[in-house]
Amino acid sequence: MDDETADLPSRREFLKVMAASMAMAALAGCGEGPPSEAIPYVVQPEDVVPGRPRFYATATLFEGYAQPVLAEIHDGRPTKLDGNALHPAASRGSDPFLQAAVLELYDPDRSGEVIREGVVATWEEAFTALADIPAPLRLLTGSVTSPTLQRQIEDLLARRPDARWHVFEPVGRGLRAQATELAFGQRLDVHWRLDRAPVVVSLGEDLLGPGPDQMRHVRDWADARREAERPPRLWVAEATPSLTGAGAHRRQAVSEYRLPMMVSALGAAFGLAEAPPGLTEEEQDWIARAAADLRNRGGIVAVSSTLPVEVQALGLAITRQTGGDAMILTEPVAVPGQGGLADLVEEMAAGQVGSLLILDANPAYTAPADLDFPAALERVPLRIHAGLYQDETALLCQWHLPLAHALESWGDARAVDGTAIIMQPMIRPLRNGIEAAAILPAVLGQRVSALDEVRATWAGPLGSEDAWRRALHDGLVEGSAPPPVAVQVRPVPPVPPPEGPPQGLEIVFRPDPTIWDGRFANNPWLQELPKPLNKIVWDNVALISSGTAQALGVRNGALIQVTAGGRSVNVPAWIMPFQAEDTVTLFLGYGRRQGGRLATGIGYDAYTLRPAASPWRLTGASLARAGGQARIAETQLYHEMGGRDLVPVVAPGEAMPQPTERQPSIYPPWTYESYAWGMVVDTDLCTGCNACVVACMAENNVPVVGKDEVLIGREMHWLRVDSYDLSGDTRFLPVPCMHCEKAPCEVGCPVNATVHGPEGLNQMVYNRCIGTRTCSSYCPYKVRRFNYYEYSARQPETAPAQRNPDVTVRGRGVMEKCTYCVQRINAARIQAEMEGRPIAEGEVTTACQDACPAGAIIFGDLNNPDSAVSRARANPRNYRLLEELNTWPRTTYLAAVRDREGQA
Amino acid sequence: MAQDGPVARFDRRLSLIVVLVALAMVVLSLVLLRGLTAEAARTAPPQPVPFSHALHVGELEIDCRFCHASVEFGASAGFPPMTTCMGCHYPAEEPPEVEPLRWQRVAPLPEHSYFHHGIHVSKGVGCETCHGRIDEMVATRRDNDFTMSWCLDCHRDPEPHLRPREAVTVMDWEPPRDQAELGPELARLHGVRDPEFLTHCNVCHR
């Protein structure tokens, strides 16, 4: 044997020879080498270390609410956002919208010029036009929490008696404020403290789902569950499945029409309402058990803000009895305007509006279709739109003014808890936009800078330079949250009887889980982010129950025509488990006509069916087959476990069955002398929010591939969150690379491009990879992604500015996958070694771990028995994914916890 | 088995020729490539100002770290901002409002390689070890190949290249005693990892 192989060149030598000849061939073709210029500062700011990122606190905006941000800046470029841990609304983790906001900053389709009648104009001309704005003036904004904008608007209204301020938020908080007025006699914000509620009863309210509150709700929910002897119970009745329903102790699919009856029945159990007739036995059982739980353990009743005010008021009244300190009431964080959209449109249509200034809103797209906003808008002599994009509304206005992005702006805003944040620019405006706070005063002929305006607003509490700098540094104004309000209990008004059995089907409208009301439609990370429950990307579908689908004779993706109120829209049908019978869910946000290259021309526009009088629910709808099949891209093709218990469930305090001994392996053992990195994911805490997925894309330069590529299975996400629908609930499984001890990929690679590292990492060596894809076919977890085209080169010209300079931008024909954020491990190791000390526990965190609001991802050194990850490994709930394959994965999971008592 | 006909014999000869020609091309390209990289390494690129390391380091004996200020702790050694130059050349003047200088890099690395100056300096790798006799260069040029195999020469056997930390910036450094004895001592003192660790892929590639 030895004699035969002695003369053959070794594999390494052979590759050297091959590489040399390939290099010769390549020499002729390639001109671009590594960057050859070094451009130092003229005046270098003190304490700047070239190549070392700096971190600053600021905020991005979501429906007017501040999202507390800690921004990572590389050489002046914001590259990554995380939640600001100092801020009470984001003390852990983030959400997908916060993570993705950094890409919006670099969006090449963002508006950059002042436009008058379709022609580029100057700010000078715009300011002149604003100063001469004719009466009667109407101001239309989205939800406003900014104290500076509030002050400016009040000033404007005081000095221009003809002016009125209208607020329109397409999703917003529904009728919550009116409900509190009915229940407590004043308009209030309701803050749910899920960490203080032993029982949570949700009637249509998506507490854990996407929205401005998601971060704090998921955080509190996780804190209440983590290793709890008696984890809190969640009872959910809902018309269409939500992330809240996914984690329910017992979930009940109830049509939106029947939800008020459910609330009444629950109220009856507490002597607050009359028990309604007509509930099914199953529903009555659900109510009885939930009520008993509430009575025994105490807790909250969260009623959807989209239900009638009397119904919500009843829910608030029950919670007053049972909630303890889990419901906190404060003055509203968002400033109430003087009117809504409907009354504005009425005035506009009657020709009573002289000029309309639209600040950061897009009513031409988001207004309910029956208002016919565009027609009313044409009757306004002067229309000025200020926004991030030249959207549908900008097109119908004579003037369009580009707004600066939140990361380019001076400003202020309050987070959902009311704690204010002073926003500071992370970068000079990339385009010609300015802040809203610099535009509004122009109406009064004032030319101001946003910074001066913000400082003037905070002259009292942040008057001293020290206090101002501290607020900027910490990213919050200490003590600026409104204090809890003590309220008088009022007698609960009776819930009006239902308007009779509904005719036809019921449509419910929901914001899209990743692009919301359409405002994020041009963000490729959010477009390619799988919708949490059905993993569809780049599209919206209409959810129907399997019963409805059978009656109609359609399968997933079939085009159906939804007709209601004399209007109809063609939508792709999608069968959804846990969807209430005879209920169709339509998602807002798609079908954009203007507003960016990615946003336009995909999906259907649900606003065309949405009625102004009842924006969340529409009865009397009919479905018909429209013929044809839509091509819907999804990243998970089936949501069943196929007989494998991939996300097992244990009872509280119960352990996973542990294998008595490890199966033998033919592969040699590894030894780890210094560190042995490992990860544990707690599936009990994961709510499927997807923040980790976007964080991974931002940190690791993961490219977006587009719908066509996803359709043929070429998505590039290094981390995916699988969802599995079971009989009782939906469970989520975040799947990064397992970094197996006995990794099948390592033995599969013919060129040693994936190798085992000395600290346990399964290393991917891009410059060795020749793209045979053997490793991917050997990987049982399917976490390896092949770069079929140079996807990074297909991104817009501004995208490279966002990229993390510490991570290679992969080229074409190369396999890639999760690295456990090896760049962060290396940075920590280098720092520790330069200081002559070991890496401390908690010094290395992965991007997904930082992003997780639930704290469900734990990463660290398995060689350190005291590390969080070692302790998590020792947790009796610890299990390995597909353990029977004997890959010894380094990423392990903790089983979900469900108590089955009283469930069925 | 039929005997080989003339066509089969010709085929065999042809394939032999093809193989020989291919081999010759490979050898030729290897030779050429080495020549090219060596050539590139030795050429000083044109710079925006005629800066001489020979003057600043060799004659004036300014320490490397005076200008390359982050070399001890940063990934990048850092190019001096213009105010550093002005500090000596026009000491009394305000920082000028000028365009920054655009230096041509002498030793750029490929994008998929990540080099950290700080860790090398703290382990006792001298500036000279990679950058050569900078104090003698009027026009700065690359003094080594900066190829992966050249990096690995040291990562596989770091001990002959280690110095006491205080000698890192010294040019033309001579070990005070036998390097074969000093090297292992310094490796222990500076906590230099073993070659197996230093040659794993993720040390430089990520």
Short mmCIF file of C-alpha atoms in Angstrom, two decimals, chain A residues 575-823:
data_model
loop_
_atom_site.label_atom_id
_atom_site.label_comp_id
_atom_site.label_asym_id
_atom_site.label_seq_id
_atom_site.Cartn_x
_atom_site.Cartn_y
_atom_site.Cartn_z
CA ILE A 575 -54.62 27.24 4.13
CA MET A 576 -53.70 27.97 7.72
CA PRO A 577 -54.10 25.71 10.72
CA PHE A 578 -55.93 27.35 13.64
CA GLN A 579 -57.71 29.75 11.30
CA ALA A 580 -61.35 30.27 12.33
CA GLU A 581 -63.88 28.79 9.94
CA ASP A 582 -65.42 31.19 7.44
CA THR A 583 -62.74 33.79 8.18
CA VAL A 584 -60.41 35.22 5.58
CA THR A 585 -57.32 37.09 6.74
CA LEU A 586 -55.98 39.76 4.43
CA PHE A 587 -52.60 41.35 5.08
CA LEU A 588 -51.95 45.04 4.53
CA GLY A 589 -48.76 46.44 3.11
CA TYR A 590 -48.41 44.87 -0.33
CA GLY A 591 -49.66 45.94 -3.74
CA ARG A 592 -47.72 49.19 -3.53
CA ARG A 593 -47.92 51.31 -6.66
CA GLN A 594 -45.09 53.71 -5.91
CA GLY A 595 -42.34 53.96 -3.35
CA GLY A 596 -39.30 52.01 -4.42
CA ARG A 597 -38.15 49.36 -6.82
CA LEU A 598 -38.73 46.48 -4.42
CA ALA A 599 -42.00 47.71 -2.95
CA THR A 600 -43.96 48.10 -6.13
CA GLY A 601 -45.76 45.47 -8.10
CA ILE A 602 -45.75 42.59 -5.62
CA GLY A 603 -48.65 41.13 -3.67
CA TYR A 604 -52.19 42.43 -3.51
CA ASP A 605 -53.47 45.64 -1.95
CA ALA A 606 -55.84 44.83 0.92
CA TYR A 607 -56.56 48.52 1.52
CA THR A 608 -58.84 48.48 -1.52
CA LEU A 609 -61.31 46.36 0.44
CA ARG A 610 -60.85 48.03 3.82
CA PRO A 611 -63.84 50.04 4.97
CA ALA A 612 -63.27 53.28 6.89
CA ALA A 613 -66.12 52.62 9.30
CA SER A 614 -64.88 49.17 10.31
CA PRO A 615 -61.20 49.02 9.44
CA TRP A 616 -60.47 45.62 10.97
CA ARG A 617 -63.37 43.47 10.04
CA LEU A 618 -65.67 43.18 7.06
CA THR A 619 -68.61 40.84 6.87
CA GLY A 620 -70.64 39.65 3.96
CA ALA A 621 -67.63 38.68 1.88
CA SER A 622 -67.74 36.03 -0.78
CA LEU A 623 -64.97 33.95 -2.30
CA ALA A 624 -64.75 32.59 -5.80
CA ARG A 625 -62.08 30.79 -7.68
CA ALA A 626 -60.35 33.26 -9.94
CA GLY A 627 -58.46 30.63 -11.87
CA GLY A 628 -54.72 30.33 -11.99
CA GLN A 629 -52.04 29.73 -9.45
CA ALA A 630 -49.73 32.29 -7.85
CA ARG A 631 -46.06 31.48 -7.43
CA ILE A 632 -45.57 31.84 -3.71
CA ALA A 633 -42.06 31.51 -2.32
CA GLU A 634 -41.72 29.94 1.12
CA THR A 635 -38.67 28.86 3.02
CA GLN A 636 -40.28 25.97 4.88
CA LEU A 637 -42.40 23.68 2.77
CA TYR A 638 -44.09 21.63 5.46
CA HIS A 639 -44.80 22.38 9.06
CA GLU A 640 -45.09 18.88 10.43
CA MET A 641 -42.37 17.00 12.22
CA GLY A 642 -42.68 13.86 10.16
CA GLY A 643 -42.69 11.53 13.15
CA ARG A 644 -39.62 13.10 14.72
CA ASP A 645 -40.01 15.01 17.95
CA LEU A 646 -37.94 17.99 16.87
CA VAL A 647 -39.32 20.32 19.53
CA PRO A 648 -40.26 18.08 22.41
CA VAL A 649 -42.44 19.24 25.27
CA VAL A 650 -42.05 18.50 28.95
CA ALA A 651 -44.26 19.33 31.91
CA PRO A 652 -43.00 21.99 34.34
CA GLY A 653 -40.12 20.54 36.33
CA GLU A 654 -39.94 17.46 34.14
CA ALA A 655 -36.71 16.35 32.47
CA MET A 656 -36.05 15.19 28.95
CA PRO A 657 -35.34 11.49 28.76
CA GLN A 658 -31.56 11.36 28.58
CA PRO A 659 -29.77 8.68 26.58
CA THR A 660 -27.96 6.36 28.92
CA GLU A 661 -24.77 6.35 26.89
CA ARG A 662 -23.45 7.95 23.81
CA GLN A 663 -23.30 5.87 20.66
CA PRO A 664 -19.79 5.00 19.54
CA SER A 665 -18.27 6.91 16.65
CA ILE A 666 -15.61 5.90 14.16
CA TYR A 667 -14.27 9.43 14.04
CA PRO A 668 -11.32 10.42 16.22
CA PRO A 669 -12.11 12.38 19.37
CA TRP A 670 -11.28 16.08 19.60
CA THR A 671 -9.71 17.72 22.59
CA TYR A 672 -10.18 21.35 23.48
CA GLU A 673 -7.47 22.88 25.58
CA SER A 674 -8.54 26.50 25.80
CA TYR A 675 -12.14 27.21 24.90
CA ALA A 676 -14.94 25.08 23.56
CA TRP A 677 -17.70 27.26 22.20
CA GLY A 678 -21.25 26.13 22.35
CA MET A 679 -24.80 27.35 22.09
CA VAL A 680 -28.05 26.43 23.76
CA VAL A 681 -31.41 27.60 22.43
CA ASP A 682 -34.37 27.54 24.78
CA THR A 683 -37.35 26.60 22.62
CA ASP A 684 -39.65 27.37 25.52
CA LEU A 685 -38.75 31.04 25.35
CA CYS A 686 -38.60 31.45 21.56
CA THR A 687 -41.72 33.19 20.29
CA GLY A 688 -40.68 33.10 16.63
CA CYS A 689 -40.24 36.86 16.30
CA ASN A 690 -37.36 36.63 13.77
CA ALA A 691 -35.17 39.35 15.28
CA CYS A 692 -32.26 36.89 15.30
CA VAL A 693 -32.64 36.18 11.59
CA VAL A 694 -32.31 39.84 10.60
CA ALA A 695 -29.51 40.40 13.10
CA CYS A 696 -27.58 37.54 11.52
CA MET A 697 -28.00 39.05 8.05
CA ALA A 698 -26.74 42.42 9.27
CA GLU A 699 -23.78 41.02 11.18
CA ASN A 700 -22.62 38.47 8.64
CA ASN A 701 -23.22 40.22 5.32
CA VAL A 702 -25.79 37.63 4.35
CA PRO A 703 -27.13 38.57 0.93
CA VAL A 704 -30.73 38.83 -0.18
CA VAL A 705 -31.49 36.60 -3.15
CA GLY A 706 -34.99 37.56 -4.30
CA LYS A 707 -38.22 35.68 -4.78
CA ASP A 708 -37.19 33.73 -7.86
CA GLU A 709 -34.15 32.28 -6.13
CA VAL A 710 -36.11 31.41 -2.98
CA LEU A 711 -38.60 29.57 -5.18
CA ILE A 712 -35.80 27.19 -6.18
CA GLY A 713 -34.54 26.86 -2.62
CA ARG A 714 -31.58 29.21 -2.78
CA GLU A 715 -32.28 31.48 0.19
CA MET A 716 -29.11 32.38 2.06
CA HIS A 717 -30.22 32.87 5.68
CA TRP A 718 -27.56 31.44 7.95
CA LEU A 719 -30.08 31.18 10.72
CA ARG A 720 -33.65 30.10 10.14
CA VAL A 721 -36.55 29.73 12.52
CA ASP A 722 -38.62 26.67 11.71
CA SER A 723 -42.22 26.56 12.83
CA TYR A 724 -44.14 23.38 13.51
CA ASP A 725 -47.89 23.26 13.80
CA LEU A 726 -49.06 20.62 16.21
CA SER A 727 -52.52 19.71 17.34
CA GLY A 728 -52.40 22.09 20.28
CA ASP A 729 -49.84 24.71 19.54
CA THR A 730 -47.15 26.01 17.24
CA ARG A 731 -43.52 25.58 18.24
CA PHE A 732 -40.49 27.40 16.95
CA LEU A 733 -37.03 26.04 16.38
CA PRO A 734 -34.22 28.43 15.51
CA VAL A 735 -31.65 26.48 13.50
CA PRO A 736 -28.12 27.83 13.12
CA CYS A 737 -25.16 25.59 12.28
CA MET A 738 -24.90 22.83 14.89
CA HIS A 739 -21.08 22.83 14.80
CA CYS A 740 -21.16 19.06 15.20
CA GLU A 741 -18.41 17.19 16.99
CA LYS A 742 -18.73 14.43 14.41
CA ALA A 743 -19.63 16.68 11.52
CA PRO A 744 -20.72 14.88 8.35
CA CYS A 745 -19.80 17.93 6.27
CA GLU A 746 -16.16 17.76 7.37
CA VAL A 747 -15.67 14.27 6.02
CA GLY A 748 -17.65 15.10 2.90
CA CYS A 749 -15.60 17.96 1.59
CA PRO A 750 -13.14 16.84 -1.09
CA VAL A 751 -10.89 19.89 -0.67
CA ASN A 752 -10.86 20.33 3.11
CA ALA A 753 -12.77 23.59 2.86
CA THR A 754 -14.73 22.83 5.98
CA VAL A 755 -12.64 21.76 8.91
CA HIS A 756 -12.87 21.33 12.67
CA GLY A 757 -11.29 24.18 14.59
CA PRO A 758 -9.33 23.89 17.83
CA GLU A 759 -12.16 25.52 19.80
CA GLY A 760 -14.85 23.27 18.40
CA LEU A 761 -16.08 25.49 15.59
CA ASN A 762 -16.89 23.91 12.30
CA GLN A 763 -14.91 26.30 10.13
CA MET A 764 -15.88 27.24 6.59
CA VAL A 765 -12.92 28.27 4.46
CA TYR A 766 -14.31 30.21 1.53
CA ASN A 767 -11.05 30.54 -0.35
CA ARG A 768 -10.67 26.77 -0.44
CA CYS A 769 -14.25 25.96 -1.40
CA ILE A 770 -14.71 24.80 -4.97
CA GLY A 771 -18.47 24.46 -4.72
CA THR A 772 -19.11 20.74 -4.97
CA ARG A 773 -21.93 21.17 -2.40
CA THR A 774 -21.12 17.76 -0.94
CA CYS A 775 -21.09 19.22 2.55
CA SER A 776 -24.61 20.53 2.11
CA SER A 777 -25.92 17.20 0.94
CA TYR A 778 -24.21 15.53 3.93
CA CYS A 779 -25.62 18.05 6.43
CA PRO A 780 -28.69 16.59 8.12
CA TYR A 781 -29.69 19.99 9.51
CA LYS A 782 -29.64 21.74 6.12
CA VAL A 783 -27.95 24.85 7.45
CA ARG A 784 -25.43 25.21 4.65
CA ARG A 785 -26.15 27.76 1.94
CA PHE A 786 -24.59 27.79 -1.49
CA ASN A 787 -23.88 31.10 -3.16
CA TYR A 788 -25.08 30.27 -6.66
CA TYR A 789 -24.46 33.72 -8.01
CA GLU A 790 -22.43 36.47 -6.52
CA TYR A 791 -25.53 37.61 -4.67
CA SER A 792 -23.63 40.36 -2.88
CA ALA A 793 -22.77 41.93 -6.24
CA ARG A 794 -26.47 42.05 -7.13
CA GLN A 795 -27.24 44.39 -4.24
CA PRO A 796 -27.68 48.10 -4.96
CA GLU A 797 -24.66 50.34 -5.17
CA THR A 798 -25.23 51.73 -1.68
CA ALA A 799 -25.48 48.34 0.05
CA PRO A 800 -21.74 47.85 0.66
CA ALA A 801 -21.78 50.77 3.10
CA GLN A 802 -23.84 48.66 5.50
CA ARG A 803 -21.54 45.67 5.40
CA ASN A 804 -19.56 44.46 8.37
CA PRO A 805 -15.89 44.96 7.47
CA ASP A 806 -14.90 42.14 9.82
CA VAL A 807 -16.71 39.48 7.78
CA THR A 808 -15.77 38.29 4.30
CA VAL A 809 -18.23 39.15 1.53
CA ARG A 810 -18.61 35.77 -0.10
CA GLY A 811 -18.26 35.31 -3.82
CA ARG A 812 -19.94 33.08 -6.32
CA GLY A 813 -19.70 29.32 -6.11
CA VAL A 814 -18.89 29.17 -2.42
CA MET A 815 -20.65 27.37 0.40
CA GLU A 816 -21.40 29.43 3.48
CA LYS A 817 -23.07 28.97 6.84
CA CYS A 818 -23.29 30.13 10.44
CA THR A 819 -19.83 30.67 11.95
CA TYR A 820 -20.93 31.27 15.56
CA CYS A 821 -19.94 34.87 14.74
CA VAL A 822 -16.29 33.85 14.65
CA GLN A 823 -15.29 37.47 14.01
#
